[in-house]
Short mmCIF file of C-alpha atoms in Angstrom, two decimals:
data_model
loop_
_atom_site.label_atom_id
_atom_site.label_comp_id
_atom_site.label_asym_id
_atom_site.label_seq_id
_atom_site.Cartn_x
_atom_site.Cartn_y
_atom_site.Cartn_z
CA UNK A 83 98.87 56.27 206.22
CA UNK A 84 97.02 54.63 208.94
CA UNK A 85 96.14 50.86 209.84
CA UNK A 86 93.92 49.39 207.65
CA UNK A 87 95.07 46.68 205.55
CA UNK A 88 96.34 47.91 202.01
CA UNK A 89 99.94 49.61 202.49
CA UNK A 90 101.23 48.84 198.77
CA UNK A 91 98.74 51.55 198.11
CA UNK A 92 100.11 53.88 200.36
CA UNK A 93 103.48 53.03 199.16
CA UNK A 94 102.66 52.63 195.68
CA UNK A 95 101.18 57.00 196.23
CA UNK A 96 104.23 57.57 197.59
CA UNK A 97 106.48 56.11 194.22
CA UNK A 98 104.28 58.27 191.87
CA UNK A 99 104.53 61.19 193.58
CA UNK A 100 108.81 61.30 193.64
CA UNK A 101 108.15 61.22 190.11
CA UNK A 102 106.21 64.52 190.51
CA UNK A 103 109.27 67.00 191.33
CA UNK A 104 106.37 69.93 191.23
CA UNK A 105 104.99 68.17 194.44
CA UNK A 106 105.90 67.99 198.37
CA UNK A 107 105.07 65.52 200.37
CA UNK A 108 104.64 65.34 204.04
CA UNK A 109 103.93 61.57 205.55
CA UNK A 110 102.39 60.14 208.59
CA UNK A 111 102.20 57.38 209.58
CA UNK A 112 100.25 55.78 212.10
CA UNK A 113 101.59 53.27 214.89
CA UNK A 114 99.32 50.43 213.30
CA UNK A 115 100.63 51.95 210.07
CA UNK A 116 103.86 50.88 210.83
CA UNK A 117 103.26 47.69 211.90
CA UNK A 118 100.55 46.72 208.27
CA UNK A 119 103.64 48.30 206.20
CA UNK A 120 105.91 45.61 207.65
CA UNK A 121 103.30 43.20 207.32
CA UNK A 122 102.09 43.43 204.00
CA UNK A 123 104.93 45.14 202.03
CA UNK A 124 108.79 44.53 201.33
CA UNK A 125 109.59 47.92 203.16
CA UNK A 126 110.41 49.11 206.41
CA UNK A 127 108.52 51.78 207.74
CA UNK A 128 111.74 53.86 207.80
CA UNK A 129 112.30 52.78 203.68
CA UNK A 130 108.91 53.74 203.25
CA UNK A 131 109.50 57.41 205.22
CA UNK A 132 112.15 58.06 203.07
CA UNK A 133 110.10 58.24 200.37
CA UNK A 134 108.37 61.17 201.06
CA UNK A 135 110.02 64.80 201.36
CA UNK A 136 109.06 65.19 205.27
CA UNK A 137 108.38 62.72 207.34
CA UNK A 138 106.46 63.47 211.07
CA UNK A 139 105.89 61.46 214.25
CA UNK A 140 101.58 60.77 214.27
CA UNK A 141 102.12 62.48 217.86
CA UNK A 142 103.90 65.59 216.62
CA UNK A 143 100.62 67.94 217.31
CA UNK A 144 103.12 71.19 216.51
CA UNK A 145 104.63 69.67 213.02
CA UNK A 146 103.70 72.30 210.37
CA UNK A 147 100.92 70.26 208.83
CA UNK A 148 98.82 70.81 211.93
CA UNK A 149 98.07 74.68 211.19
CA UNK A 150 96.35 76.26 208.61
CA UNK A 151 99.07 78.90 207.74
CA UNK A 152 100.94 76.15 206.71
CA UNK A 153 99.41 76.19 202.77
CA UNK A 154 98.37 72.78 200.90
CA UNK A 155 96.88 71.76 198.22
CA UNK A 156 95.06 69.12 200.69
CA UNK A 157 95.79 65.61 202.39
CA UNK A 158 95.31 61.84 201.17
CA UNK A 159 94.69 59.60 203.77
CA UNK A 160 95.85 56.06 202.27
CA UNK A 161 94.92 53.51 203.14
CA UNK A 162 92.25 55.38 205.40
CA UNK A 163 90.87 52.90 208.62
CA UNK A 164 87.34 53.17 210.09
CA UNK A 165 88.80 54.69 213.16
CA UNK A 166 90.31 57.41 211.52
CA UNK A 167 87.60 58.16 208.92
CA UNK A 168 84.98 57.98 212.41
CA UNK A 169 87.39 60.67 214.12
CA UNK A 170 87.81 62.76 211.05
CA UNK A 171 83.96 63.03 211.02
CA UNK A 172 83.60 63.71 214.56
CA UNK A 173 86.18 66.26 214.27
CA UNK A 174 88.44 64.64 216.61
CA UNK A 175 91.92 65.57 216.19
CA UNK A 176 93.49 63.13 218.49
CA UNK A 177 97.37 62.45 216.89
CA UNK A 178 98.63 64.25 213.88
CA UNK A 179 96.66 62.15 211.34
CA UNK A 180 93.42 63.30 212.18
CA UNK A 181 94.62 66.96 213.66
CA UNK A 182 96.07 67.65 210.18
CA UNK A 183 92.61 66.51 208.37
CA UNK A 184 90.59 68.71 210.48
CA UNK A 185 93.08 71.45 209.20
CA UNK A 186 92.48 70.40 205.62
CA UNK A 187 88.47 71.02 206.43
CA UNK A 188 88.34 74.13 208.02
CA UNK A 189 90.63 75.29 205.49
CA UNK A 190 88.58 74.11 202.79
CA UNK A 191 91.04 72.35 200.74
CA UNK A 192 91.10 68.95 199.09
CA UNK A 193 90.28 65.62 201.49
CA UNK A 194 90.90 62.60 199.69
CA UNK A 195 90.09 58.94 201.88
CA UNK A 196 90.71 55.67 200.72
CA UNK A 197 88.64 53.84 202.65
CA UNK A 198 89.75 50.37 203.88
CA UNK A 199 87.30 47.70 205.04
CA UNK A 200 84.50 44.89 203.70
CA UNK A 201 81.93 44.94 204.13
CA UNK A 202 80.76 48.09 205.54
CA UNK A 203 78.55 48.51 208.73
CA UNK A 204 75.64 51.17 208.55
CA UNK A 205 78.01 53.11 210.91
CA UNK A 206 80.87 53.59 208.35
CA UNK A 207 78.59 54.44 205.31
CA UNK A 208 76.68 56.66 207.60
CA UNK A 209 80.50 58.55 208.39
CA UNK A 210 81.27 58.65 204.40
CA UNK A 211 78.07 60.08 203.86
CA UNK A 212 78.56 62.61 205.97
CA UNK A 213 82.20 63.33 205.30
CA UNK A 214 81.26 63.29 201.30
CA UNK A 215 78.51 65.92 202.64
CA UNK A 216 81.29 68.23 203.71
CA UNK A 217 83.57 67.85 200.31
CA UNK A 218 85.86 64.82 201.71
CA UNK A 219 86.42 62.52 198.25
CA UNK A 220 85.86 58.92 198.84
CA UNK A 221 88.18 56.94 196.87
CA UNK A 222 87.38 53.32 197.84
CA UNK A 223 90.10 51.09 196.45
CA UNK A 224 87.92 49.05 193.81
CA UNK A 225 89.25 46.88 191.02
CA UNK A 226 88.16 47.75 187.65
CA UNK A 227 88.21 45.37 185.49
CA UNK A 228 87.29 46.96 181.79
CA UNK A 229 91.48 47.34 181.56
CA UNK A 230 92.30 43.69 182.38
CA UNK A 231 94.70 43.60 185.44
CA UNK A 232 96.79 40.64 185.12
CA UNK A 233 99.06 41.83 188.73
CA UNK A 234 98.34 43.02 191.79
CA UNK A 235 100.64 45.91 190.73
CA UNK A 236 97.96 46.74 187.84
CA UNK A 237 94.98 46.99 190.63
CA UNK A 238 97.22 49.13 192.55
CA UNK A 239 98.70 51.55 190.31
CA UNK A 240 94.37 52.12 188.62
CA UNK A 241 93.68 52.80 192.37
CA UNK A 242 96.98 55.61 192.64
CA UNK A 243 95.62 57.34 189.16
CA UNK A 244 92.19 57.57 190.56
CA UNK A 245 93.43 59.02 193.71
CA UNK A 246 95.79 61.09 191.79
CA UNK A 247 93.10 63.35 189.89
CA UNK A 248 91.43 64.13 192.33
CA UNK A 249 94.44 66.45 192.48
CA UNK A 250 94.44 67.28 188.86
CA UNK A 251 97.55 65.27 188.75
CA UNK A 252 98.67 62.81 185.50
CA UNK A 253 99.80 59.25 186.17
CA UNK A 254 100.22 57.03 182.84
CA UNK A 255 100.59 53.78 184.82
CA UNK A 256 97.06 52.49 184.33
CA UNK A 257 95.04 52.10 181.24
CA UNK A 258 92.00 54.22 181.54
CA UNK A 259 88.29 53.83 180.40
CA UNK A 260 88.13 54.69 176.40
CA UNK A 261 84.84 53.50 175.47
CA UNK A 262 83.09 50.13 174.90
CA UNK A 263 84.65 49.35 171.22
CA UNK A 264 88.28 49.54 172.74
CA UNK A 265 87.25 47.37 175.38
CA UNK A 266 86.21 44.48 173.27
CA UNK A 267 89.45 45.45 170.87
CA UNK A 268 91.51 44.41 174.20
CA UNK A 269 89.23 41.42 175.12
CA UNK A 270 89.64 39.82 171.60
CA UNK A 271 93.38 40.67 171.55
CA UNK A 272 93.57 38.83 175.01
CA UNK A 273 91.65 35.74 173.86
#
């Protein structure tokens, strides 16, 4: 997790994947991390650490998810800043966030970036371009609207499931895309 505005999401990963005893997770969490968490969620960053399986310090260059012997399936960076997604491009592997995605890369495993900011400069679509170029999965954390979100919580958990298979991996919380005809079903049931 890493500063840009949009923690519940980060969280909200976090909460679906305890429910996934099949998968470990290893969290970072950036200083400015820390501080949005507190800011924009109910948690602590330490409530919000305990949610994962590991937990490492963003300057802990020597924790296991900096080398490639250490095997993966890949890394989610959520919420993703500008910063981070610039460095990750650049290759610059400053702090354990960014260290541990240029792992993911050269290893070529799964990159997945939710990408936090509006609106975008030439600068950051120029670094998802490139990053997309190289395999990295933009996830952008866009509404949709076809399955009438009524909560924040709704938004949220549509934007986890979409992260979630890029992995392959089922989430049930959010009511997915079934054609036009079930769409209006919903809309005239909601009038």
């Amino acid at each position: 997790m890493t500063g840009a505005t949009g923690a519940p999401l980060g969280v909200a990963l976090l909460k679906a994947l305890r429910e996934m005893p099949e998968v470990e997770t290893h969290l970072v969490m950036s200083k400015w991390a820390k501080t949005t968490i507190e800011l924009e969620t109910p948690y602590s960053a330490r409530e919000v650490a305990a949610l994962a399986d590991f937990s490492h310090s963003p300057a802990d260059q020597a924790a296991v998810i900096s080398s490639g012997s250490f095997r993966t399936d890949g890394m989610i960076v959520i919420p993703c800043s500008m910063k981070t997604l610039a460095g990750i491009r650049a290759g610059y592997a400053e702090g354990l966030v960014g260290r541990a995605a240029d792992v993911v890369l050269k290893e070529g495993r799964k990159l997945v970036l939710v990408p936090r900011e509006m609106p975008l400069s030439t600068i950051h679509l120029e670094n998802m371009l490139a990053l997309s170029r190289m395999g990295v999965a933009m996830v952008p954390p866009m509404p949709a609207y076809y399955n009438h979100p009524k909560t924040i919580e709704d938004v949220t958990d549509h934007v986890v499931t979409r992260v979630l298979d890029q992995f392959g991996l089922e989430y049930h919380k959010a009511r997915r895309w079934s054609g036009l005809r079930a769409v209006e079903n919903v809309s005239q049931e909601n009038e």
